[in-house]
PDB file of C-alpha atoms in Angstrom:
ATOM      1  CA  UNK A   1     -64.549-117.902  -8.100  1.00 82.00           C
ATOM      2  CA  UNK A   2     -66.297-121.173  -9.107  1.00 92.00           C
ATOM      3  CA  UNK A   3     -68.749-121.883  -6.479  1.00 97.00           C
ATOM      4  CA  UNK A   4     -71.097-125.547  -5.990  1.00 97.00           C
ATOM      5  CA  UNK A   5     -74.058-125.684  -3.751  1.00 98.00           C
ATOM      6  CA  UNK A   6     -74.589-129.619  -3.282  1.00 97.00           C
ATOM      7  CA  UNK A   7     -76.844-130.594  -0.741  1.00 96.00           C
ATOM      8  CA  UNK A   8     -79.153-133.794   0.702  1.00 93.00           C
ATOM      9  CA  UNK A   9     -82.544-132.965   1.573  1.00 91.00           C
ATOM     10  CA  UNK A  10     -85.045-135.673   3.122  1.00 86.00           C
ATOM     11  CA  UNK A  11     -87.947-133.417   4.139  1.00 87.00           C
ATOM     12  CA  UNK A  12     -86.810-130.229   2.295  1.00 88.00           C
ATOM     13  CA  UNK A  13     -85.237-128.166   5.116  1.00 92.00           C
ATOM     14  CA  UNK A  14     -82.039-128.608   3.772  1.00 95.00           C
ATOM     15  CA  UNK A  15     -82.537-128.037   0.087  1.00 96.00           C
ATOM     16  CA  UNK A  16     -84.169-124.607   0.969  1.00 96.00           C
ATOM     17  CA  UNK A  17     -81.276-122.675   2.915  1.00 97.00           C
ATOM     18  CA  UNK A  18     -79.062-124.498  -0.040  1.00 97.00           C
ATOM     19  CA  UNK A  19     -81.331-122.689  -2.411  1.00 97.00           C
ATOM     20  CA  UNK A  20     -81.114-119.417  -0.095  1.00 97.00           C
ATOM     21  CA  UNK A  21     -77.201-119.922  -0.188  1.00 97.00           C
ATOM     22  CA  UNK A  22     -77.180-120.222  -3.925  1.00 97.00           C
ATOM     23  CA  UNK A  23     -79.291-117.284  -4.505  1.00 97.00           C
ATOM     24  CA  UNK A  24     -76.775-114.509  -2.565  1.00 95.00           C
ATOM     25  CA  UNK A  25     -74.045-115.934  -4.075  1.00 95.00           C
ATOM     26  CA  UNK A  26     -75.687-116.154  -7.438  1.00 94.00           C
ATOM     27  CA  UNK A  27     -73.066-114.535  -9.603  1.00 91.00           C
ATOM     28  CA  UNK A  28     -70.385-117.169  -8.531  1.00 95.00           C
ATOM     29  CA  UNK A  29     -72.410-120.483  -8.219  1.00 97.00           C
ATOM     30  CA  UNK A  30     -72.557-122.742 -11.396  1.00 96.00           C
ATOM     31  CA  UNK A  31     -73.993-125.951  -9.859  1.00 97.00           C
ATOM     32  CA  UNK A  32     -76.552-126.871  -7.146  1.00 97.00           C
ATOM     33  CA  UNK A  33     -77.215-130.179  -6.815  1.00 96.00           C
ATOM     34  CA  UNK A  34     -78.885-132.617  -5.256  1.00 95.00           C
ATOM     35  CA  UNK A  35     -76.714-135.173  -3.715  1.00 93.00           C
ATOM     36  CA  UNK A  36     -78.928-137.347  -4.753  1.00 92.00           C
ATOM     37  CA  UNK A  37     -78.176-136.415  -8.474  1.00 93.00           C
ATOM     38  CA  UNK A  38     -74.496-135.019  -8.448  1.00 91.00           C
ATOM     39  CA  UNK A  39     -72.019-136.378 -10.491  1.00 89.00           C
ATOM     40  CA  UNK A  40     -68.342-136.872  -9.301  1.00 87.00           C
ATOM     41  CA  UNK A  41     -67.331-134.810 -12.087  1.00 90.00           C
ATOM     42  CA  UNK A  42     -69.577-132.033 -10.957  1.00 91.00           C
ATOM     43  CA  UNK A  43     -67.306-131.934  -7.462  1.00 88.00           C
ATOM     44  CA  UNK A  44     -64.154-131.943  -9.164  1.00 88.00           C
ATOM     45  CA  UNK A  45     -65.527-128.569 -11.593  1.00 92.00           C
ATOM     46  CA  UNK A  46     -65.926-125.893  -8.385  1.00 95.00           C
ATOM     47  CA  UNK A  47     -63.384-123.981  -6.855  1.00 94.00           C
ATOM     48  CA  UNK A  48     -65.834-123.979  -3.490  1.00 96.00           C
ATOM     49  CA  UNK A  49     -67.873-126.525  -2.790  1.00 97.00           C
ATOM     50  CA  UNK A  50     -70.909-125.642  -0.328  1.00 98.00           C
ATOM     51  CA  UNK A  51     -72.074-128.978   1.452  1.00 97.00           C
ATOM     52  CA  UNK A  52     -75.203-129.082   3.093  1.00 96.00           C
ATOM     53  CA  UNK A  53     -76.702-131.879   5.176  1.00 94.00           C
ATOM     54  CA  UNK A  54     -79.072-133.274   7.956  1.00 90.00           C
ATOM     55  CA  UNK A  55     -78.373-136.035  10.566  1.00 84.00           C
ATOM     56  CA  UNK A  56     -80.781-138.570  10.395  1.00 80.00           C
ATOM     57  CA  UNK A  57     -82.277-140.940  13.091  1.00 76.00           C
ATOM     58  CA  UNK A  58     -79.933-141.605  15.562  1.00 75.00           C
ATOM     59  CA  UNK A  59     -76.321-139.833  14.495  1.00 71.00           C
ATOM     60  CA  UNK A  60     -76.641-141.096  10.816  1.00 76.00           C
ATOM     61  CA  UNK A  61     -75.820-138.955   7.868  1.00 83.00           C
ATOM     62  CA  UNK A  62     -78.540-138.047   5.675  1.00 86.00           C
ATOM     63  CA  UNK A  63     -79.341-141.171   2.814  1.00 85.00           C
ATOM     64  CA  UNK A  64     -78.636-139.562  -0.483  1.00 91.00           C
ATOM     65  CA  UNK A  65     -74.976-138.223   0.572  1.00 91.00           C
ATOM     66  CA  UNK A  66     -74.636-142.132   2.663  1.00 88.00           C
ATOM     67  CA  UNK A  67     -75.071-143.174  -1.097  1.00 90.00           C
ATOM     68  CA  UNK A  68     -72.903-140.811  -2.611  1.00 89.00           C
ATOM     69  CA  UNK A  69     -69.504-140.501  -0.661  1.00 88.00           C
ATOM     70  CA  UNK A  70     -67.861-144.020  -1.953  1.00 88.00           C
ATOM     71  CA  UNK A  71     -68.292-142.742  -5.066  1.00 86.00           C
ATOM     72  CA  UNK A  72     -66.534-139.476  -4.219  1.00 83.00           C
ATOM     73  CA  UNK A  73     -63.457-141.330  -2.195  1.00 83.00           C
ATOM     74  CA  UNK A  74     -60.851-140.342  -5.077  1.00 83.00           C
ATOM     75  CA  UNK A  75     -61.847-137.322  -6.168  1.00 85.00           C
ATOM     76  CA  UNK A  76     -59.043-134.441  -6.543  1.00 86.00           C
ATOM     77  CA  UNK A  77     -60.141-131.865  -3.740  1.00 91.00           C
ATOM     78  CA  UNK A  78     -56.789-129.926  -3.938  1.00 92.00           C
ATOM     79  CA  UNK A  79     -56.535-126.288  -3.777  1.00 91.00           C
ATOM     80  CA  UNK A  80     -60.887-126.239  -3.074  1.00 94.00           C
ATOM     81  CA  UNK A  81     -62.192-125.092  -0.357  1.00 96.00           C
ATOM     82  CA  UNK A  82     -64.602-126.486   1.471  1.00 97.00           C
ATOM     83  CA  UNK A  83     -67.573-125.015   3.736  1.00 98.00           C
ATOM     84  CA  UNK A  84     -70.702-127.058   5.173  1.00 97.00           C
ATOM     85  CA  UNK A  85     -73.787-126.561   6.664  1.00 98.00           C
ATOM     86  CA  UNK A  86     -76.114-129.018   8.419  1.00 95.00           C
ATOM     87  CA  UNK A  87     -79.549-129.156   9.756  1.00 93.00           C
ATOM     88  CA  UNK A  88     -80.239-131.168  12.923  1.00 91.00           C
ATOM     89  CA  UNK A  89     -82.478-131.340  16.216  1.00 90.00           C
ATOM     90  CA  UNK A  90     -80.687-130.227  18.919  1.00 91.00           C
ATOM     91  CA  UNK A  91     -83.368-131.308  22.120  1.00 88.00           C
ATOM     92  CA  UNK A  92     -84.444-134.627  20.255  1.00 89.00           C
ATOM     93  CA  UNK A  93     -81.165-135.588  19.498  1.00 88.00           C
ATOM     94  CA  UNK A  94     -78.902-133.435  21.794  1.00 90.00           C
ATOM     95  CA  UNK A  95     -76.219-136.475  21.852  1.00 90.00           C
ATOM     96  CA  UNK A  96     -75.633-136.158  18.374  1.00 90.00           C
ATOM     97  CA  UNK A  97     -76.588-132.948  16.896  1.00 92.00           C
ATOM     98  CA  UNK A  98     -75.128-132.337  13.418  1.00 93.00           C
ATOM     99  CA  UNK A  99     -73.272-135.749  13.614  1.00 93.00           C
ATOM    100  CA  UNK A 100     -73.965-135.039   9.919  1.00 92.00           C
ATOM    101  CA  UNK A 101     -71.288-132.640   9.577  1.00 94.00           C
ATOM    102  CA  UNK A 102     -68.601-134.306  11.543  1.00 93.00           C
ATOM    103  CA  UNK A 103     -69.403-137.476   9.555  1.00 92.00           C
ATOM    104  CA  UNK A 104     -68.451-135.663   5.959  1.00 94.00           C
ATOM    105  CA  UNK A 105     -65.677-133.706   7.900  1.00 95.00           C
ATOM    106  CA  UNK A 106     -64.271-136.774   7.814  1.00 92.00           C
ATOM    107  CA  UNK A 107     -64.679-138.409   4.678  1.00 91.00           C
ATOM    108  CA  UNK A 108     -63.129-135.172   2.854  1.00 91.00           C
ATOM    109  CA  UNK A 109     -60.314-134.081   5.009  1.00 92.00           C
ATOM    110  CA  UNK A 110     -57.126-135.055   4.145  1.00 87.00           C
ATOM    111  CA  UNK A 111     -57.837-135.090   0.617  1.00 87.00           C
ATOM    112  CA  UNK A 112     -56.040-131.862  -0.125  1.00 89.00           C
ATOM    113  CA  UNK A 113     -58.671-129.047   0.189  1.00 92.00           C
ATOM    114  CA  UNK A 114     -58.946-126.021   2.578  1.00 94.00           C
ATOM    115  CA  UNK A 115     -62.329-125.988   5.309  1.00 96.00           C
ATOM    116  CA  UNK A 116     -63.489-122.438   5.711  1.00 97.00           C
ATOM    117  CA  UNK A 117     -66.561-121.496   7.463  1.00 97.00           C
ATOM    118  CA  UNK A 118     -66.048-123.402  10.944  1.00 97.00           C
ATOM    119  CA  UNK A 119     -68.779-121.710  13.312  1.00 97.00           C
ATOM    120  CA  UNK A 120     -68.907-121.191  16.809  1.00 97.00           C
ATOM    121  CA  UNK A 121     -71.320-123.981  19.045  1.00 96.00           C
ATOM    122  CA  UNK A 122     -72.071-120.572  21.592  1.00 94.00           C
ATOM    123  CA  UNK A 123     -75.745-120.137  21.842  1.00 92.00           C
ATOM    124  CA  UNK A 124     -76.573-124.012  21.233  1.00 93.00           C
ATOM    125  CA  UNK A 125     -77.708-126.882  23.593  1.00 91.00           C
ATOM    126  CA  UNK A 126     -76.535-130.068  22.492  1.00 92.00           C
ATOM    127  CA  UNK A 127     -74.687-132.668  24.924  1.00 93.00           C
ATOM    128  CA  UNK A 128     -72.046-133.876  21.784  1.00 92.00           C
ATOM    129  CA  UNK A 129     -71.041-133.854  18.315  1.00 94.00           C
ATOM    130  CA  UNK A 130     -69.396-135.183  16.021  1.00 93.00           C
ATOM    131  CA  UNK A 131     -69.636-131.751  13.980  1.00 95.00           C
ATOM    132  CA  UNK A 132     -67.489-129.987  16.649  1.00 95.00           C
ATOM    133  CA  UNK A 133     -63.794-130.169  15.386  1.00 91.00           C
ATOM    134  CA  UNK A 134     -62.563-127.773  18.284  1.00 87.00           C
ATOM    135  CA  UNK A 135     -63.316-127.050  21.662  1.00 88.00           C
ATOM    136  CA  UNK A 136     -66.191-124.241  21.106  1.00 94.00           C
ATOM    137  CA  UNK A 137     -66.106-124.705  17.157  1.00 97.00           C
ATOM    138  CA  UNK A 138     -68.232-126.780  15.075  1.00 97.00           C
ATOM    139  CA  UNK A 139     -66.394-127.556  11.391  1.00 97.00           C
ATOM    140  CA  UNK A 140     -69.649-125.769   9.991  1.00 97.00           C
ATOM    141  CA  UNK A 141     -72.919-124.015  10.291  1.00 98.00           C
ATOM    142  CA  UNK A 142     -75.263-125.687  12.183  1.00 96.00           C
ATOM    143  CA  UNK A 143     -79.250-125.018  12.089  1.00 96.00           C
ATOM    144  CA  UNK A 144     -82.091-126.297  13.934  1.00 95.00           C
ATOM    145  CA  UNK A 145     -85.354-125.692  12.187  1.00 92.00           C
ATOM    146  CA  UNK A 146     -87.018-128.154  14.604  1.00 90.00           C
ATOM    147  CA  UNK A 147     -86.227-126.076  17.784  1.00 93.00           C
ATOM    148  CA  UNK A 148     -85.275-122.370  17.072  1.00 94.00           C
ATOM    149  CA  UNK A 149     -86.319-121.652  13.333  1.00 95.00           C
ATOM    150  CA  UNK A 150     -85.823-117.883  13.779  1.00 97.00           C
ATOM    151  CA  UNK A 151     -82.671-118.708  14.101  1.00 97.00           C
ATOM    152  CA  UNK A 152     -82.394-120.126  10.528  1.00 96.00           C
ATOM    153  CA  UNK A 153     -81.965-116.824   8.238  1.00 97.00           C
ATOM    154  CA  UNK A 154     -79.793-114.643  10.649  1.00 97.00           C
ATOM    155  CA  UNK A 155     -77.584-117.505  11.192  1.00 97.00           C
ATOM    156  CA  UNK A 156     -77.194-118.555   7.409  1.00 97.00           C
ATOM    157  CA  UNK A 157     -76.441-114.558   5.897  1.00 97.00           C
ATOM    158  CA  UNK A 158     -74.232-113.975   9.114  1.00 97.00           C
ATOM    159  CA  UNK A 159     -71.776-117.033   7.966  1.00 98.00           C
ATOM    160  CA  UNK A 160     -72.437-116.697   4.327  1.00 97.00           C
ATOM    161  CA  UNK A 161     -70.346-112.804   5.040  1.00 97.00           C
ATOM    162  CA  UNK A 162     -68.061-114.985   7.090  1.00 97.00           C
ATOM    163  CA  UNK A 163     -67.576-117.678   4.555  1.00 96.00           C
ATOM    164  CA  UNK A 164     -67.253-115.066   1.674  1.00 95.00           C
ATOM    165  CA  UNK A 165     -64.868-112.911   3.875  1.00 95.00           C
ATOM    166  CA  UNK A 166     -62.280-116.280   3.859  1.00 95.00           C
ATOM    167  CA  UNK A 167     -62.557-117.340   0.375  1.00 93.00           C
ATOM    168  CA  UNK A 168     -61.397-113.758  -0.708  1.00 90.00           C
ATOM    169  CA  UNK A 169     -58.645-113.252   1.982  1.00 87.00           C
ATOM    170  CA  UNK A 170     -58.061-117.020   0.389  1.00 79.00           C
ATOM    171  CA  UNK A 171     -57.859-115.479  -3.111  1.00 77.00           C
ATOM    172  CA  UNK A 172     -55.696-113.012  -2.155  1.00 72.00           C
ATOM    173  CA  UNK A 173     -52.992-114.969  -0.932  1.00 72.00           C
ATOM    174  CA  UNK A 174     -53.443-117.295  -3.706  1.00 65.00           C
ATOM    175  CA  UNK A 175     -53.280-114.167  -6.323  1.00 66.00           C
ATOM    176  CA  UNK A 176     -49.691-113.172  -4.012  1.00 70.00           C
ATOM    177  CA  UNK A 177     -48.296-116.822  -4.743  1.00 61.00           C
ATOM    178  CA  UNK A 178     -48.476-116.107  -8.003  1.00 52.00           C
TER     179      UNK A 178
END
């Protein structure tokens, strides 16, 4: 299993879970990247691509992966798997926490790859989302290092076993097709 961390990190909270992420899955990741630095060849080289990003000022998606995604409109996500995690404020913003998420939700659905890792929106104040793809369900992992930091770790290693759990039930279907 080919696994890339790419992530876009404004004040750093970002870039360190994707740097926690990368480090228990060590073995299997072969790229993390910056958003601001990937290459669309880079996305097209991983089996899994891990997504991380922030929602910025009111609802917006953070700048690096704003700049990024036209560039990424025709890549080949077939047979991938795809799994994201944002970072948001949930009582500053509680009208569009992790807006992030549903915002690159929607730029790479449809474009042929599978979205693991949807997490549940129980134990989170937030009036709406764009991140929440079904009632009770947002598309990814959602963290608020703003408002509940110690929140942060046992969140992240609790849906990296989740995440890991459906990328090798994944492979063994895959392995059963063949």
């Amino acid at each position: 299993m080919n696994i890339g961390v790419f992530y876009g990190s404004t004040t750093g909270n970002t870039e360190r879970v994707a740097l926690k992420i990368a480090a228990e899955l060590a073995p299997h990741v072969s790229i993390v990247r910056d958003a601001a630095d990937v290459t669309v060849e880079e996305f097209g080289s991983v089996d899994v691509l891990l997504i991380g990003a922030s929602t910025w000022d009111i609802g917006e998606l953070q700048h690096d992966w704003a700049a990024i995604l036209p560039m990424l409109r025709d890549v080949d996500l077939t047979g991938k798997a795809i799994a994201m995690f944002g970072m948001g404020d949930s009582v500053t913003y509680p009208w569009n926490y992790l807006d992030c998420l549903g915002e690159l939700y929607e730029a790479f659905d449809g474009r042929g790859a599978t979205f693991i890792g949807k997490w549940p929106t129980d134990g989170y104040e937030f009036d709406d989302s764009r991140a929440e793809i079904e009632d009770g369900y947002f598309v990814g992992l959602g963290l608020d290092d703003d408002n509940a930091p110690e929140l942060t770790d046992p969140r992240m290693y609790c849906w990296l076993a989740q995440i890991w759990g459906e990328l090798e039930r994944r492979d063994a279907v895959i392995r059963g097709a063949a």
